[in-house]
Short mmCIF file of C-alpha atoms in Angstrom, two decimals:
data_model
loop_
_atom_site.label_atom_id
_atom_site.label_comp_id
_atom_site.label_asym_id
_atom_site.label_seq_id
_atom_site.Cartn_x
_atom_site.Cartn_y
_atom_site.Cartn_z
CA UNK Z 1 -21.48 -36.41 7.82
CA UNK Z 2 -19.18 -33.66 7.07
CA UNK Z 3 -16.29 -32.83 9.98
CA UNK Z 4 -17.09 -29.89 12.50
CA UNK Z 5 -14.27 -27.98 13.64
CA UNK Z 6 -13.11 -25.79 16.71
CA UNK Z 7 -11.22 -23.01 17.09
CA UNK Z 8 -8.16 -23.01 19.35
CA UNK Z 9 -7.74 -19.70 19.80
CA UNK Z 10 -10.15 -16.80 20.88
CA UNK Z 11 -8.72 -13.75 22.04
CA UNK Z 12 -4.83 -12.13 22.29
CA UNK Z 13 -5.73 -10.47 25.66
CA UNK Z 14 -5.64 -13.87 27.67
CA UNK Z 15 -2.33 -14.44 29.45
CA UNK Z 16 -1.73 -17.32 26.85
CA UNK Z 17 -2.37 -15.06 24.22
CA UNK Z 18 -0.47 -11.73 24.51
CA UNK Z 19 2.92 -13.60 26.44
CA UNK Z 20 3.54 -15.29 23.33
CA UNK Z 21 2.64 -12.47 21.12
CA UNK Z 22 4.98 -10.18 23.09
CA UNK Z 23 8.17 -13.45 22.57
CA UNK Z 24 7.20 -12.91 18.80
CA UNK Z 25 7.31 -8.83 18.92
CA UNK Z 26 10.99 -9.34 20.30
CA UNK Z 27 11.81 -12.12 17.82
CA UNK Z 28 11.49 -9.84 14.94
CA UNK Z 29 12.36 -6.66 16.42
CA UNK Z 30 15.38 -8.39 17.30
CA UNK Z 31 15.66 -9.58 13.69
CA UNK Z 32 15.28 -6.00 12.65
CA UNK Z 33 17.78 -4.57 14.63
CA UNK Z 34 20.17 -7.30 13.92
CA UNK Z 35 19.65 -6.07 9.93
CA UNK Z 36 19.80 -2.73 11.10
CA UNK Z 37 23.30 -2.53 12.63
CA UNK Z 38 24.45 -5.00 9.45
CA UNK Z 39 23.43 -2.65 7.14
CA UNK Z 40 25.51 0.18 9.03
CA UNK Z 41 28.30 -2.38 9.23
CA UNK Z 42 28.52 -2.52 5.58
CA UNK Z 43 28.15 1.21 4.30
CA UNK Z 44 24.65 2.13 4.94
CA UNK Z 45 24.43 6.17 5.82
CA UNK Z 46 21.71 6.46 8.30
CA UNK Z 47 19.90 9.86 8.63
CA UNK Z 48 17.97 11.31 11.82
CA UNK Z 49 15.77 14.16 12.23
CA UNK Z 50 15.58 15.77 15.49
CA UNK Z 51 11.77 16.05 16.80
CA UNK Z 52 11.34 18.90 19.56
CA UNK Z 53 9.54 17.85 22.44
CA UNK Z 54 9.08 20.74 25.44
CA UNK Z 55 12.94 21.86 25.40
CA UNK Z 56 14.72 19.01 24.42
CA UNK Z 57 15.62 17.53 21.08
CA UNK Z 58 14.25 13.94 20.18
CA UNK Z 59 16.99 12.52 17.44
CA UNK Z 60 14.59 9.51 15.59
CA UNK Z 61 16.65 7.68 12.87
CA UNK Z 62 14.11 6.75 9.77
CA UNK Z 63 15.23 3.81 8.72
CA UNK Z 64 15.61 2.37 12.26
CA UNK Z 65 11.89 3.84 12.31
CA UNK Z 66 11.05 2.19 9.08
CA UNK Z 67 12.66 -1.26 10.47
CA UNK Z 68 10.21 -1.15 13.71
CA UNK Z 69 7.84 -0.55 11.40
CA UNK Z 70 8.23 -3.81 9.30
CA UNK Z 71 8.65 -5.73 12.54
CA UNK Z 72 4.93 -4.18 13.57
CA UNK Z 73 3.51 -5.82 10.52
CA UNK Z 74 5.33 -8.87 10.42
CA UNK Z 75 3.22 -9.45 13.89
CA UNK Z 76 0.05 -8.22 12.91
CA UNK Z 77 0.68 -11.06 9.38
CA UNK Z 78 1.59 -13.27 12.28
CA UNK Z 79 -1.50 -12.87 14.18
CA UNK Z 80 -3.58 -12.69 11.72
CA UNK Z 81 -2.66 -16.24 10.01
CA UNK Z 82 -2.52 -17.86 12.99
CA UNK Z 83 -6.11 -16.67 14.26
CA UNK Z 84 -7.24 -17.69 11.16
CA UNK Z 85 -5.76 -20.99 11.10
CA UNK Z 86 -5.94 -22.14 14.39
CA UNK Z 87 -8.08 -24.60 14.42
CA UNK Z 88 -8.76 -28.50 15.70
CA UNK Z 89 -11.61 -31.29 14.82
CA UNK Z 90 -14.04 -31.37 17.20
CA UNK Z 91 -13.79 -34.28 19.30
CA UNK Z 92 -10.42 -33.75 20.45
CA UNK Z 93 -9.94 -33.64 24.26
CA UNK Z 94 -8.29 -30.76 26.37
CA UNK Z 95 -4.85 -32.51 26.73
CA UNK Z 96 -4.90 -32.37 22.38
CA UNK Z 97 -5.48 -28.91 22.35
CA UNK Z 98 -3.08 -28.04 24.37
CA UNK Z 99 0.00 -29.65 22.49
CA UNK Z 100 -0.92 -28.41 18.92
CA UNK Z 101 -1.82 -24.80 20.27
CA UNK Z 102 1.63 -24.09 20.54
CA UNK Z 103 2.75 -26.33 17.80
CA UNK Z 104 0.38 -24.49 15.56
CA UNK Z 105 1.77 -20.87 16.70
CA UNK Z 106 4.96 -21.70 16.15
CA UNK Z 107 4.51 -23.27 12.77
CA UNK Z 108 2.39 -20.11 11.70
CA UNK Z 109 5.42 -17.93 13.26
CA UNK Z 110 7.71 -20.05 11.10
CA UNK Z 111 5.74 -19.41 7.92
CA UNK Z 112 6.11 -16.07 8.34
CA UNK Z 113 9.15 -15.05 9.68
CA UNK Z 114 11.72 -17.03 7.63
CA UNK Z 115 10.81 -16.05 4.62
CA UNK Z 116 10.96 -12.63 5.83
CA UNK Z 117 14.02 -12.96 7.13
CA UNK Z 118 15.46 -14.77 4.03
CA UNK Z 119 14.38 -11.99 1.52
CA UNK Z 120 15.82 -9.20 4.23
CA UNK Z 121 19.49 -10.31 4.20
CA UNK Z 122 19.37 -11.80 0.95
CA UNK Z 123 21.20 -8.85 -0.64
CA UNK Z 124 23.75 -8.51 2.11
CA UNK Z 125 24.45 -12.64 1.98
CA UNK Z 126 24.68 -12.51 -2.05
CA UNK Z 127 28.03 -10.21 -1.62
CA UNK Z 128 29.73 -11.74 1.26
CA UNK Z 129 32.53 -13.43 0.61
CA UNK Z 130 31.80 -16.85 2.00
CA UNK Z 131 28.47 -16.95 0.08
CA UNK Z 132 30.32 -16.43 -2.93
CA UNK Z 133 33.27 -18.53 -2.42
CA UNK Z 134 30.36 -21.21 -1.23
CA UNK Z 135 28.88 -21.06 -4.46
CA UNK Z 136 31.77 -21.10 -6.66
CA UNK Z 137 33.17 -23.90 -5.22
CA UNK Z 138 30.55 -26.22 -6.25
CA UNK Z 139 31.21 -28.35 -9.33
CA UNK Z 140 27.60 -27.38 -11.01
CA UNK Z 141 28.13 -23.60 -10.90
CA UNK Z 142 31.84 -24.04 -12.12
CA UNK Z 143 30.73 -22.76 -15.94
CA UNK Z 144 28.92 -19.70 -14.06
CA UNK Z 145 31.54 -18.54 -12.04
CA UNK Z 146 32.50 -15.64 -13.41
CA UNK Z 147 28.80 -14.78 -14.22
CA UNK Z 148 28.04 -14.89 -10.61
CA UNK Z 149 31.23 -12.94 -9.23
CA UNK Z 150 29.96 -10.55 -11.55
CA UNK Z 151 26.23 -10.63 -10.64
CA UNK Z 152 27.47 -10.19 -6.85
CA UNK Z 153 29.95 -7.38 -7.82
CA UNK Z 154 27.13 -5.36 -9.13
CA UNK Z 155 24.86 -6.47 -6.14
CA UNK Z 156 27.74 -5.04 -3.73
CA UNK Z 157 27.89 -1.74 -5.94
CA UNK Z 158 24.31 -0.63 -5.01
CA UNK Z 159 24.00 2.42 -3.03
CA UNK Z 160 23.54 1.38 1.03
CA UNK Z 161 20.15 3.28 0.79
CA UNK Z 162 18.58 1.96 -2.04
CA UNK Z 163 19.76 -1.81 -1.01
CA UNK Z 164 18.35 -0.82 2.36
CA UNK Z 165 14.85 0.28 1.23
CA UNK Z 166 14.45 -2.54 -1.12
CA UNK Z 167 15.43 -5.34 1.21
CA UNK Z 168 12.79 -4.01 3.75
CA UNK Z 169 10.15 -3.43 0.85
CA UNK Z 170 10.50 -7.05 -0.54
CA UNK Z 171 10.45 -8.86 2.75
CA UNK Z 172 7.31 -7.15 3.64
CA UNK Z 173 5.89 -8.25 0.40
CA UNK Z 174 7.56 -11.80 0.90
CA UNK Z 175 5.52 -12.01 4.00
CA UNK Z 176 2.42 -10.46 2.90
CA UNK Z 177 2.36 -12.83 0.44
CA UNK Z 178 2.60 -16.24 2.45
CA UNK Z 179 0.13 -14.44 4.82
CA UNK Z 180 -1.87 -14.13 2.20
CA UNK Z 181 -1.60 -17.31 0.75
CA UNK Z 182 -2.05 -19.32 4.00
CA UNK Z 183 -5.22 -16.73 4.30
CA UNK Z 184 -6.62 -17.95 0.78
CA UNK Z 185 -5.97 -21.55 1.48
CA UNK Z 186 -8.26 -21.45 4.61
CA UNK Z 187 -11.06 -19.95 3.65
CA UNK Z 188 -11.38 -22.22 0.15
CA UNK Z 189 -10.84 -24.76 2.79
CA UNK Z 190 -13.89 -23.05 4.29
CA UNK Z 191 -16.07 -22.73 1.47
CA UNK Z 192 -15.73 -26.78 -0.07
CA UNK Z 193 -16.72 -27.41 3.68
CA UNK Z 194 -19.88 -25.51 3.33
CA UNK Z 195 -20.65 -26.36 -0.46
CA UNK Z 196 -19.92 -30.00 0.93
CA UNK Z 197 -22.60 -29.58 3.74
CA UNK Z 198 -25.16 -27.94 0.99
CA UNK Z 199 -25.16 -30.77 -0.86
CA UNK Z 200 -25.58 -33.16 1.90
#
């Protein structure tokens, strides 16, 4: 007899649903603006164009903008992994469910947000000085040294812009694509358990 499962979660609008969901939002805005005000620590020109509304001037900076922006979908990802993976054999009593629902969020939140975050300063981590003094100091590298103090030269020598846009483009994509992948493993999941229960 094949296994039946439940699903942990139902709906965001329940008070256990949207308080976490709003802990995550700040987590990665917070992430955002922390790569944000790095970025302007380390050359990045931001621009703002000034919105009128009634009288008054609204400045909005665009890359701040676009930086909200990825933390918006690194939530919806978020949500959308962990609704689809949020589920328990049946069987298991209340006191169960209750421990892995928040062990499953935050693995889920885990899954998606470090990679994220990894890909996002990546750039700005390859060119600091303790990264690179980290890496030459180790005996393996030692042949590669002056390869890699070259390779982080030129990293250091893109325009703040262009390493801007591209660390926010890739760590979308980074996430998108664990998402994704988490996405694809459940449903095959999904579909052996129903060829399984065709055959039986």
């Amino acid at each position: 007899m094949s296994e039946q499962y439940h699903r942990l979660f139902l709906r965001w609008e329940v008070l256990r649903g949207w308080i976490p969901a709003i802990i995550f939002a700040a987590v990665c805005v917070y992430v955002e603006l922390l790569f944000f005000y790095n970025a302007l620590n380390t050359g990045f020109v931001d621009k703002t164009v000034s919105i009128p509304v009634g009288s008054w001037t609204l400045p909005i900076s665009i890359a701040l903008f676009l930086s909200l922006g990825n933390a918006l979908v690194v939530v919806t990802l978020w949500m959308n992994v962990f609704e689809s993976t949020a589920y328990v054999k049946a069987g298991s009593d209340k006191q169960v469910r209750r421990i892995l629902y928040p062990l499953r969020m935050i693995r889920t939140a885990a899954l998606v947000l470090v990679p994220f975050t990894i890909i996002l300063f990546a750039p700005y981590i390859v060119e600091a000085n303790w990264f690179v003094n980290s890496v030459a100091s180790i005996q393996a590298f030692k042949s590669t040294t002056a390869s890699f103090y070259n390779w982080a030269f030129t990293v250091s020598q893109i325009d703040g812009a262009t390493r801007f846009m591209i660390s926010q483009m890739v760590a979308a994509l980074g996430a998108l694509v664990i998402a994704g992948l988490q996405l694809w493993r459940v449903k095959g999941t999904k579909n052996l358990v129903r060829a399984f229960r065709r055959r039986k």
